[in-house]
Every structure is written in C-alpha cells, then in structure tokens.
CSV table of C-alpha atoms in Angstrom, one decimal:
chain,number,residue,atom,x,y,z
Y,1210,UNK,CA,359.2,173.8,187.1
Y,1211,UNK,CA,356.8,175.3,184.5
Y,1212,UNK,CA,353.9,174.0,186.4
Y,1213,UNK,CA,355.2,175.5,189.7
Y,1214,UNK,CA,355.2,178.9,187.7
Y,1215,UNK,CA,351.9,178.4,186.4
Y,1216,UNK,CA,350.7,177.8,190.0
Y,1217,UNK,CA,352.5,180.8,191.3
Y,1218,UNK,CA,350.8,183.0,188.6
Y,1219,UNK,CA,347.4,181.8,189.9
Y,1220,UNK,CA,348.3,182.9,193.4
Y,1221,UNK,CA,346.4,185.8,195.0
Y,1222,UNK,CA,347.8,189.0,193.4
Y,1223,UNK,CA,346.9,191.2,196.3
Y,1224,UNK,CA,348.8,189.1,199.0
Y,1225,UNK,CA,351.7,188.8,196.8
Y,1226,UNK,CA,352.1,192.5,196.3
Y,1227,UNK,CA,351.3,193.3,199.9
Y,1228,UNK,CA,354.0,190.8,201.1
Y,1229,UNK,CA,356.8,192.6,198.9
Y,1230,UNK,CA,355.7,196.1,199.8
Y,1231,UNK,CA,355.4,195.4,203.6
Y,1232,UNK,CA,358.6,193.6,203.6
Y,1233,UNK,CA,360.4,196.7,202.3
Y,1234,UNK,CA,358.5,198.9,204.7
Y,1235,UNK,CA,359.3,196.6,207.8
Y,1236,UNK,CA,363.0,197.3,207.0
Y,1237,UNK,CA,362.7,201.1,206.6
Y,1238,UNK,CA,360.6,201.4,209.6
Y,1239,UNK,CA,362.8,199.2,211.8
Y,1240,UNK,CA,365.9,201.3,210.9
Y,1241,UNK,CA,363.8,204.4,211.7
Y,1242,UNK,CA,362.6,203.0,215.0
Y,1243,UNK,CA,366.3,201.9,215.9
Y,1244,UNK,CA,367.5,205.4,215.3
Y,1245,UNK,CA,364.6,207.5,216.6
Y,1246,UNK,CA,363.6,205.5,219.7
Y,1247,UNK,CA,359.9,206.1,218.7
Y,1248,UNK,CA,357.5,203.6,220.1
Y,1249,UNK,CA,354.8,204.5,217.4
Y,1250,UNK,CA,357.6,203.8,214.7
Y,1251,UNK,CA,358.4,200.5,216.6
Y,1252,UNK,CA,354.6,199.6,216.5
Y,1253,UNK,CA,354.3,200.5,212.9
Y,1254,UNK,CA,357.4,198.4,212.1
Y,1255,UNK,CA,356.1,195.5,214.0
Y,1256,UNK,CA,352.9,195.7,212.1
Y,1257,UNK,CA,354.7,195.9,208.8
Y,1258,UNK,CA,356.7,192.7,209.8
Y,1259,UNK,CA,353.5,190.9,210.7
Y,1260,UNK,CA,351.9,191.9,207.4
Y,1261,UNK,CA,354.9,190.7,205.6
Y,1262,UNK,CA,355.1,187.4,207.2
Y,1263,UNK,CA,351.3,186.5,207.0
Y,1264,UNK,CA,350.8,187.8,203.6
Y,1265,UNK,CA,353.6,185.7,202.5
Y,1266,UNK,CA,352.0,182.8,204.1
Y,1267,UNK,CA,348.6,183.6,202.6
Y,1268,UNK,CA,350.2,183.8,199.0
Y,1269,UNK,CA,351.8,180.4,199.3
Y,1270,UNK,CA,348.3,179.2,200.7
Y,1271,UNK,CA,346.6,180.7,197.6
Y,1272,UNK,CA,348.9,179.0,195.3
Y,1273,UNK,CA,348.3,175.6,196.8
Y,1274,UNK,CA,344.4,176.2,197.0
Y,1275,UNK,CA,344.5,176.5,193.3
Y,1276,UNK,CA,345.5,172.8,192.8
Y,1277,UNK,CA,343.1,170.7,191.0
Y,1278,UNK,CA,341.0,168.0,192.9
Y,1279,UNK,CA,342.6,164.5,193.3
Y,1280,UNK,CA,341.2,161.1,193.9
Y,1281,UNK,CA,342.1,161.5,197.7
Y,1282,UNK,CA,340.9,165.1,197.8
Y,1283,UNK,CA,337.8,165.2,195.5
Y,1284,UNK,CA,336.5,168.4,196.7
Y,1285,UNK,CA,339.7,170.2,195.9
Y,1286,UNK,CA,342.1,172.2,198.2
Y,1287,UNK,CA,340.0,175.6,198.7
Y,1288,UNK,CA,340.3,175.3,202.4
Y,1289,UNK,CA,344.0,175.3,202.4
Y,1290,UNK,CA,343.8,178.9,202.3
Y,1291,UNK,CA,341.7,179.1,205.5
Y,1292,UNK,CA,344.5,177.3,207.3
Y,1293,UNK,CA,347.3,179.4,206.2
Y,1294,UNK,CA,345.0,182.6,207.1
Y,1295,UNK,CA,344.7,181.0,210.5
Y,1296,UNK,CA,348.7,180.9,210.7
Y,1297,UNK,CA,348.6,184.6,209.7
Y,1298,UNK,CA,346.1,185.5,212.4
Y,1299,UNK,CA,348.5,183.9,215.0
Y,1300,UNK,CA,351.4,185.8,213.7
Y,1301,UNK,CA,349.5,189.2,213.9
Y,1302,UNK,CA,348.2,188.2,217.6
Y,1303,UNK,CA,351.7,187.8,218.7
Y,1304,UNK,CA,353.0,191.0,217.1
Y,1305,UNK,CA,349.8,193.0,218.4
Y,1306,UNK,CA,350.7,191.8,222.0
Y,1307,UNK,CA,354.3,192.9,221.8
Y,1308,UNK,CA,353.0,196.1,220.4
Y,1309,UNK,CA,350.6,196.8,223.3
Y,1310,UNK,CA,353.2,195.8,225.7
Y,1311,UNK,CA,355.7,198.4,224.4
Y,1312,UNK,CA,353.0,201.1,224.4
Y,1313,UNK,CA,352.4,200.3,228.1
Y,1314,UNK,CA,356.0,200.6,228.8
Y,1315,UNK,CA,356.2,204.1,226.9
Y,1316,UNK,CA,353.3,205.4,228.9
Y,1317,UNK,CA,355.2,204.3,232.3
Y,1318,UNK,CA,358.6,205.6,231.0
Y,1319,UNK,CA,358.1,208.2,228.1
Y,1320,UNK,CA,361.3,208.8,226.1
Y,1321,UNK,CA,362.5,211.5,223.8
Y,1322,UNK,CA,362.5,210.4,220.2
Y,1323,UNK,CA,365.1,211.5,217.8
Y,1324,UNK,CA,365.6,211.3,213.9
Y,1325,UNK,CA,362.2,213.1,213.2
Y,1326,UNK,CA,362.6,214.0,209.5
Y,1327,UNK,CA,363.8,210.4,208.8
Y,1328,UNK,CA,360.7,208.9,210.6
Y,1329,UNK,CA,358.4,211.6,209.0
Y,1330,UNK,CA,359.5,210.7,205.3
Y,1331,UNK,CA,359.5,206.8,206.0
Y,1332,UNK,CA,355.9,207.3,207.4
Y,1333,UNK,CA,354.7,209.1,204.5
Y,1334,UNK,CA,356.3,206.5,202.2
Y,1335,UNK,CA,354.3,204.0,204.3
Y,1336,UNK,CA,351.0,205.7,203.9
Y,1337,UNK,CA,351.6,205.9,200.2
Y,1338,UNK,CA,352.5,202.1,199.8
Y,1339,UNK,CA,349.9,200.6,202.3
Y,1340,UNK,CA,347.3,203.0,200.7
Y,1341,UNK,CA,348.3,201.7,197.2
Y,1342,UNK,CA,348.0,198.3,198.5
Y,1343,UNK,CA,344.7,199.0,199.9
Y,1344,UNK,CA,343.3,200.4,196.6
Y,1345,UNK,CA,344.5,197.5,194.8
Y,1346,UNK,CA,342.9,195.1,197.2
Y,1347,UNK,CA,339.5,197.1,196.8
Y,1348,UNK,CA,339.8,196.5,193.1
Y,1349,UNK,CA,340.4,193.0,193.5
Y,1350,UNK,CA,337.3,192.7,195.7
Y,1351,UNK,CA,335.3,194.4,192.9
Y,1352,UNK,CA,336.8,192.0,190.4
Y,1353,UNK,CA,336.3,188.9,192.3
Y,1354,UNK,CA,332.6,189.7,193.3
Y,1355,UNK,CA,332.1,190.9,189.6
Y,1356,UNK,CA,330.5,194.2,190.8
Y,1357,UNK,CA,330.2,197.0,188.5
Y,1358,UNK,CA,332.1,200.0,190.1
Y,1359,UNK,CA,334.4,202.7,188.9
Y,1360,UNK,CA,336.5,205.6,190.3
Y,1361,UNK,CA,335.4,206.5,193.8
Y,1362,UNK,CA,332.4,204.2,193.6
Y,1363,UNK,CA,335.0,201.3,194.1
Y,1364,UNK,CA,335.6,202.1,197.7
Y,1365,UNK,CA,331.7,201.7,198.9
Y,1366,UNK,CA,331.4,198.7,196.6
Y,1367,UNK,CA,334.6,197.1,198.1
Y,1368,UNK,CA,333.3,197.7,201.7
Y,1369,UNK,CA,329.7,196.3,200.7
Y,1370,UNK,CA,331.2,193.1,198.8
Y,1371,UNK,CA,334.4,192.2,201.0
Y,1372,UNK,CA,332.4,189.1,202.5
Y,1373,UNK,CA,332.1,187.6,199.2
Y,1374,UNK,CA,335.9,188.0,198.2
Y,1375,UNK,CA,338.6,185.3,198.4
Y,1376,UNK,CA,340.0,185.0,202.1
Y,1377,UNK,CA,343.4,186.4,201.0
Y,1378,UNK,CA,341.8,189.5,199.6
Y,1379,UNK,CA,339.8,189.9,202.6
Y,1380,UNK,CA,342.8,189.4,204.9
Y,1381,UNK,CA,345.0,192.0,202.8
Y,1382,UNK,CA,341.9,194.5,202.8
Y,1383,UNK,CA,341.4,194.4,206.5
Y,1384,UNK,CA,345.1,194.4,207.4
Y,1385,UNK,CA,345.9,197.4,204.8
Y,1386,UNK,CA,343.1,199.3,206.4
Y,1387,UNK,CA,345.0,199.0,209.8
Y,1388,UNK,CA,348.5,199.4,208.4
Y,1389,UNK,CA,347.3,202.8,206.5
Y,1390,UNK,CA,345.5,204.0,209.7
Y,1391,UNK,CA,348.4,202.9,211.9
Y,1392,UNK,CA,351.1,204.7,209.9
Y,1393,UNK,CA,348.9,207.9,210.0
Y,1394,UNK,CA,348.7,207.4,213.8
Y,1395,UNK,CA,352.4,206.8,214.2
Y,1396,UNK,CA,353.0,210.0,211.9
Y,1397,UNK,CA,350.8,212.0,214.2
Y,1398,UNK,CA,352.5,210.6,217.3
Y,1399,UNK,CA,355.9,211.8,216.2
Y,1400,UNK,CA,354.8,215.2,215.0
Y,1401,UNK,CA,353.0,215.6,218.5
Y,1402,UNK,CA,356.2,214.4,220.3
Y,1403,UNK,CA,358.4,216.6,218.2
Y,1404,UNK,CA,356.5,220.0,218.6
Y,1405,UNK,CA,354.7,219.6,221.8
Y,1406,UNK,CA,355.4,218.4,225.3
Y,1407,UNK,CA,352.9,215.7,225.1
Y,1408,UNK,CA,355.4,212.6,225.0
Y,1409,UNK,CA,352.7,210.5,226.3
Y,1410,UNK,CA,351.0,210.4,223.0
Y,1411,UNK,CA,353.8,208.2,221.7
Y,1412,UNK,CA,352.7,205.4,224.0
Y,1413,UNK,CA,349.0,205.9,223.3
Y,1414,UNK,CA,349.4,205.6,219.4
Y,1415,UNK,CA,351.5,202.5,220.0
Y,1416,UNK,CA,348.7,200.9,222.1
Y,1417,UNK,CA,346.0,201.8,219.6
Y,1418,UNK,CA,348.0,200.5,216.9
Y,1419,UNK,CA,348.4,197.1,218.7
Y,1420,UNK,CA,344.6,197.2,219.5
Y,1421,UNK,CA,343.9,197.9,215.7
Y,1422,UNK,CA,346.0,194.8,215.0
Y,1423,UNK,CA,344.1,192.7,217.7
Y,1424,UNK,CA,340.8,193.8,216.0
Y,1425,UNK,CA,342.0,192.5,212.6
Y,1426,UNK,CA,343.2,189.2,214.1
Y,1427,UNK,CA,339.7,188.5,215.3
Y,1428,UNK,CA,337.9,189.5,212.4
Y,1429,UNK,CA,340.0,187.3,210.1
Y,1430,UNK,CA,340.4,184.6,212.6
Y,1431,UNK,CA,336.5,184.5,212.9
Y,1432,UNK,CA,336.0,184.6,209.0
Y,1433,UNK,CA,338.4,181.7,208.6
Y,1434,UNK,CA,337.3,179.6,211.1
Y,1435,UNK,CA,333.8,179.6,209.8
Y,1436,UNK,CA,335.5,178.9,206.2
Y,1437,UNK,CA,337.2,175.8,207.6
Y,1438,UNK,CA,333.9,174.6,209.3
Y,1439,UNK,CA,332.1,175.1,205.8
Y,1440,UNK,CA,330.0,178.2,205.4
Y,1441,UNK,CA,327.0,178.9,203.4
Y,1442,UNK,CA,327.3,181.0,200.3
Y,1443,UNK,CA,326.3,184.7,200.3
Y,1444,UNK,CA,322.6,185.3,199.2
Y,1445,UNK,CA,323.9,187.0,196.1
Y,1446,UNK,CA,325.7,183.9,195.0
Y,1447,UNK,CA,322.6,182.0,195.8
Y,1448,UNK,CA,320.4,184.2,193.8
Y,1449,UNK,CA,322.7,184.0,190.8
Y,1450,UNK,CA,322.8,180.1,190.9
Y,1451,UNK,CA,318.9,180.1,191.2
Y,1452,UNK,CA,318.7,182.2,188.2
Y,1453,UNK,CA,320.8,180.0,186.2
Y,1454,UNK,CA,318.9,176.8,187.3
Y,1455,UNK,CA,315.5,178.3,186.7
Y,1456,UNK,CA,316.3,179.9,183.5
Y,1457,UNK,CA,316.4,176.4,181.9
Y,1458,UNK,CA,312.9,176.1,180.1
Y,1459,UNK,CA,312.5,172.6,181.5
Y,1460,UNK,CA,312.9,173.2,185.1
Y,1461,UNK,CA,309.8,174.2,187.0
Y,1462,UNK,CA,311.3,174.4,190.5
Y,1463,UNK,CA,314.3,174.1,192.7
Y,1464,UNK,CA,313.4,171.5,195.5
Y,1465,UNK,CA,316.4,171.9,197.7
Y,1466,UNK,CA,319.6,173.9,197.2
Y,1467,UNK,CA,322.8,174.1,199.3
Y,1468,UNK,CA,325.9,176.1,198.3
Y,1469,UNK,CA,329.0,175.9,200.3
Y,1470,UNK,CA,331.6,178.3,200.0
Y,1471,UNK,CA,335.4,176.8,200.0
Y,1472,UNK,CA,338.0,179.6,199.8
Y,1473,UNK,CA,337.0,181.6,196.7
Y,1474,UNK,CA,335.1,178.6,195.0
Y,1475,UNK,CA,331.6,177.4,195.6
Y,1476,UNK,CA,330.0,173.7,195.8
Y,1477,UNK,CA,326.5,173.3,194.7
Y,1478,UNK,CA,324.4,170.5,195.8
Y,1479,UNK,CA,320.5,170.2,195.2
Y,1480,UNK,CA,317.5,168.9,193.7
Y,1481,UNK,CA,315.6,170.3,190.8
Y,1482,UNK,CA,312.0,169.7,189.6
Y,1483,UNK,CA,311.4,168.9,185.8
Y,1484,UNK,CA,308.2,169.4,183.9
Y,1485,UNK,CA,306.1,166.2,183.9
Y,1486,UNK,CA,306.1,163.4,181.5
Y,1487,UNK,CA,309.9,163.3,180.5
Y,1488,UNK,CA,311.6,160.1,179.8
Y,1489,UNK,CA,314.4,159.3,182.2
Y,1490,UNK,CA,317.2,159.8,179.2
Y,1491,UNK,CA,315.8,163.3,178.4
Y,1492,UNK,CA,315.7,164.2,182.2
Y,1493,UNK,CA,319.3,163.3,182.4
Y,1494,UNK,CA,320.2,165.3,179.4
Y,1495,UNK,CA,318.4,168.4,181.1
Y,1496,UNK,CA,320.2,167.7,184.3
Y,1497,UNK,CA,323.8,167.7,182.6
Y,1498,UNK,CA,322.7,170.8,180.6
Y,1499,UNK,CA,322.1,172.6,183.8
Y,1500,UNK,CA,325.0,171.3,185.6
Y,1501,UNK,CA,327.3,172.4,182.6
Y,1502,UNK,CA,325.6,175.8,182.8
Y,1503,UNK,CA,326.6,176.3,186.2
Y,1504,UNK,CA,330.1,175.0,185.9
Y,1505,UNK,CA,330.8,177.6,183.2
Y,1506,UNK,CA,331.0,179.9,186.0
Y,1507,UNK,CA,334.5,179.9,187.0
Y,1508,UNK,CA,333.7,180.4,190.8
Y,1509,UNK,CA,331.8,177.0,190.8
Y,1510,UNK,CA,334.1,174.3,191.5
Y,1511,UNK,CA,331.5,171.4,191.4
Y,1512,UNK,CA,327.9,170.6,190.9
Y,1513,UNK,CA,325.8,167.6,192.2
Y,1514,UNK,CA,322.2,167.7,191.1
Y,1515,UNK,CA,319.4,165.4,191.7
Y,1516,UNK,CA,316.4,165.4,189.6
Y,1517,UNK,CA,312.5,164.8,190.7
Y,1518,UNK,CA,309.2,165.4,188.7
Y,1519,UNK,CA,307.6,168.5,189.4
Y,1520,UNK,CA,305.4,168.3,192.4
Y,1521,UNK,CA,303.0,171.3,191.5
Y,1522,UNK,CA,303.9,173.3,194.7
Y,1523,UNK,CA,306.2,176.2,194.1
Y,1524,UNK,CA,309.0,175.8,196.7
Y,1525,UNK,CA,311.7,178.2,195.6
Y,1526,UNK,CA,310.8,181.9,195.9
Y,1527,UNK,CA,313.4,183.8,193.8
Y,1528,UNK,CA,311.7,187.0,194.3
Y,1529,UNK,CA,312.4,186.8,198.3
Y,1530,UNK,CA,316.0,185.9,197.4
Y,1531,UNK,CA,316.6,189.0,195.3
Y,1532,UNK,CA,314.7,191.2,197.9
Y,1533,UNK,CA,317.2,189.8,200.5
Y,1534,UNK,CA,320.4,190.3,198.4
Y,1535,UNK,CA,319.2,193.9,197.6
Y,1536,UNK,CA,318.8,194.4,201.3
C-alpha cells in the first residue's frame, strides 16, 4: 500500500487536479442543462464529462508510466501514458460528435432556455475553475521544461514550450484552453438567448464547442501517435545533451547522437570521439563519467554510449544546434 501511495504521488499533478475539478463541474453543468434546456450548457457539460473521464485515465497512466524498468521491459513504461492519452482521445471524439449532433438539432428546432441565473452562475464558476486549471498547467509546462518565466511571462513561455512537456500536461493544457473558451461561448450563448430574439445562437455555440473538442482530439491524438511510434527529442534537449557531452575535457567530438522521447523521459544513444592515445581502461572511465553526468538529469532515463578515437574531423556542430533552438 505505501508503494501504491508513492506511485500516486508521482502521478501528473495537472491531470489529477483537472479530473477532480471537471467531475464537479460536469455535475453542476448537467443539473443546469437539465433545468434550463440550453444546448450550449449541454455542450459544456459534455465537455466537462469528457475532460473528467479522460484526465482521470491520463492520471492513472502517468502513475503507471513512473514504474521502474524491469527485466522484461528494460526501457521502462514511459509510453504507457501515450496509450492512456489515446483512450482519452476516443472519449473526447465521441463526446464531440454528440455535441455537434445536439447543436445541429438545436439549429433545426430552437428551444427557449430557462433557469438563466442558475446557468449564468455555474458558467462563471466553470470559467474560474477551468481557467485556474489552465494556469496550473502553464506553470507545470514551465516547470517540466525548466524555463525561466514569472508572472504574465508564464503564458507565452507555456505556448512556446508545450511540445516539450509531458503528454498528460500537454493534454490538460489543450483541453482546458477549449474548456475555458467553451464555457465563455456557452455563457455568451445563454446571455444572447435570454436578452435577444437570436435563439439560433444556442445551436451555433453548441456546434462551435463540439468542433473545438474535435480539434483538441486531433492534436492530442497526433502527438501521442508520434509518441507511440517513437519521436526524436526537441532540439533544445539535443542541445543540452550535446553541451553536457562536449563539456568533458577528454571528449573531442560527437560522432552520432540519437535522443528518443518516451513520455516525459529521454533515451540517449550515441558514439563519442575521445582524444587520441588513451588506454582502453582510461577511455572506459571517461565514457562512464560522461554517462553518469547525463543520468544526473532526472529527465534522462537511460544512456548508451560507444567510444571511438578522434578522427580529426569535426562532425557535431553545436553552434548550428543552438541557432536552431533559438529560431
């Protein structure tokens, strides 16, 4: 039991908080949709249900992904989270379809919504909760990618570096952008329906929310499919690893380097060129020294390095990598 609790504590914080918050919002929005008959409120409730279910799945996946490598699975369980995220994508897609279908129905048969103030208060609460979760996800992105950002600077930093964050954090980030904007759309829809004769906007807002859900499903699905196949680490990570390797006084060059991203972890594989004239025992010591330096980074799960003698030709261009990362 203590081991289980320790594993849960290592789970993705953003997805766990988001799952609990959206579960509560789903109940509140469902009640409001039932009493008001608002299609936009129904769409927002469906989105909260989808968020609660898939973020719960993702949190469970993030806990399993933290398991240590075993003899049978020597590279660890990092890609488990991608599988759970794909399940989440299916849930979002089904909910998005039902939401769009309801929106089309409302366009064909507009209805008068009731319970305006109940819906209004609940949607304001939804914007506050989803917005809070979104801000939390932004801070998680900055933390995971080790970017220096404070105050309002966290927002652009999160958008720039979201691709380097862990899959659960990326999913929460994208989904809560939609959740917050969807709740704002639903709020606009009930206000317009209440104070103007434009009842059709309820159906339009419902369809828009459903389409936003589909966009998130496609984006998250694409990212996690790439993760399941095996995707190269971002250039910023490659630059960081290169600096660590070339920072050793006995390393002259990097002959080859491959860094694969698996969940939030990286697997480093390559050949390094050492200064000439070294005895095999000394060369081994240098290799293990470089390996241990890389493994000191908590984001790097394993390192496999081969060693060869310096061939006198500079293969690895660190300056080009740095220019690419800045670009």
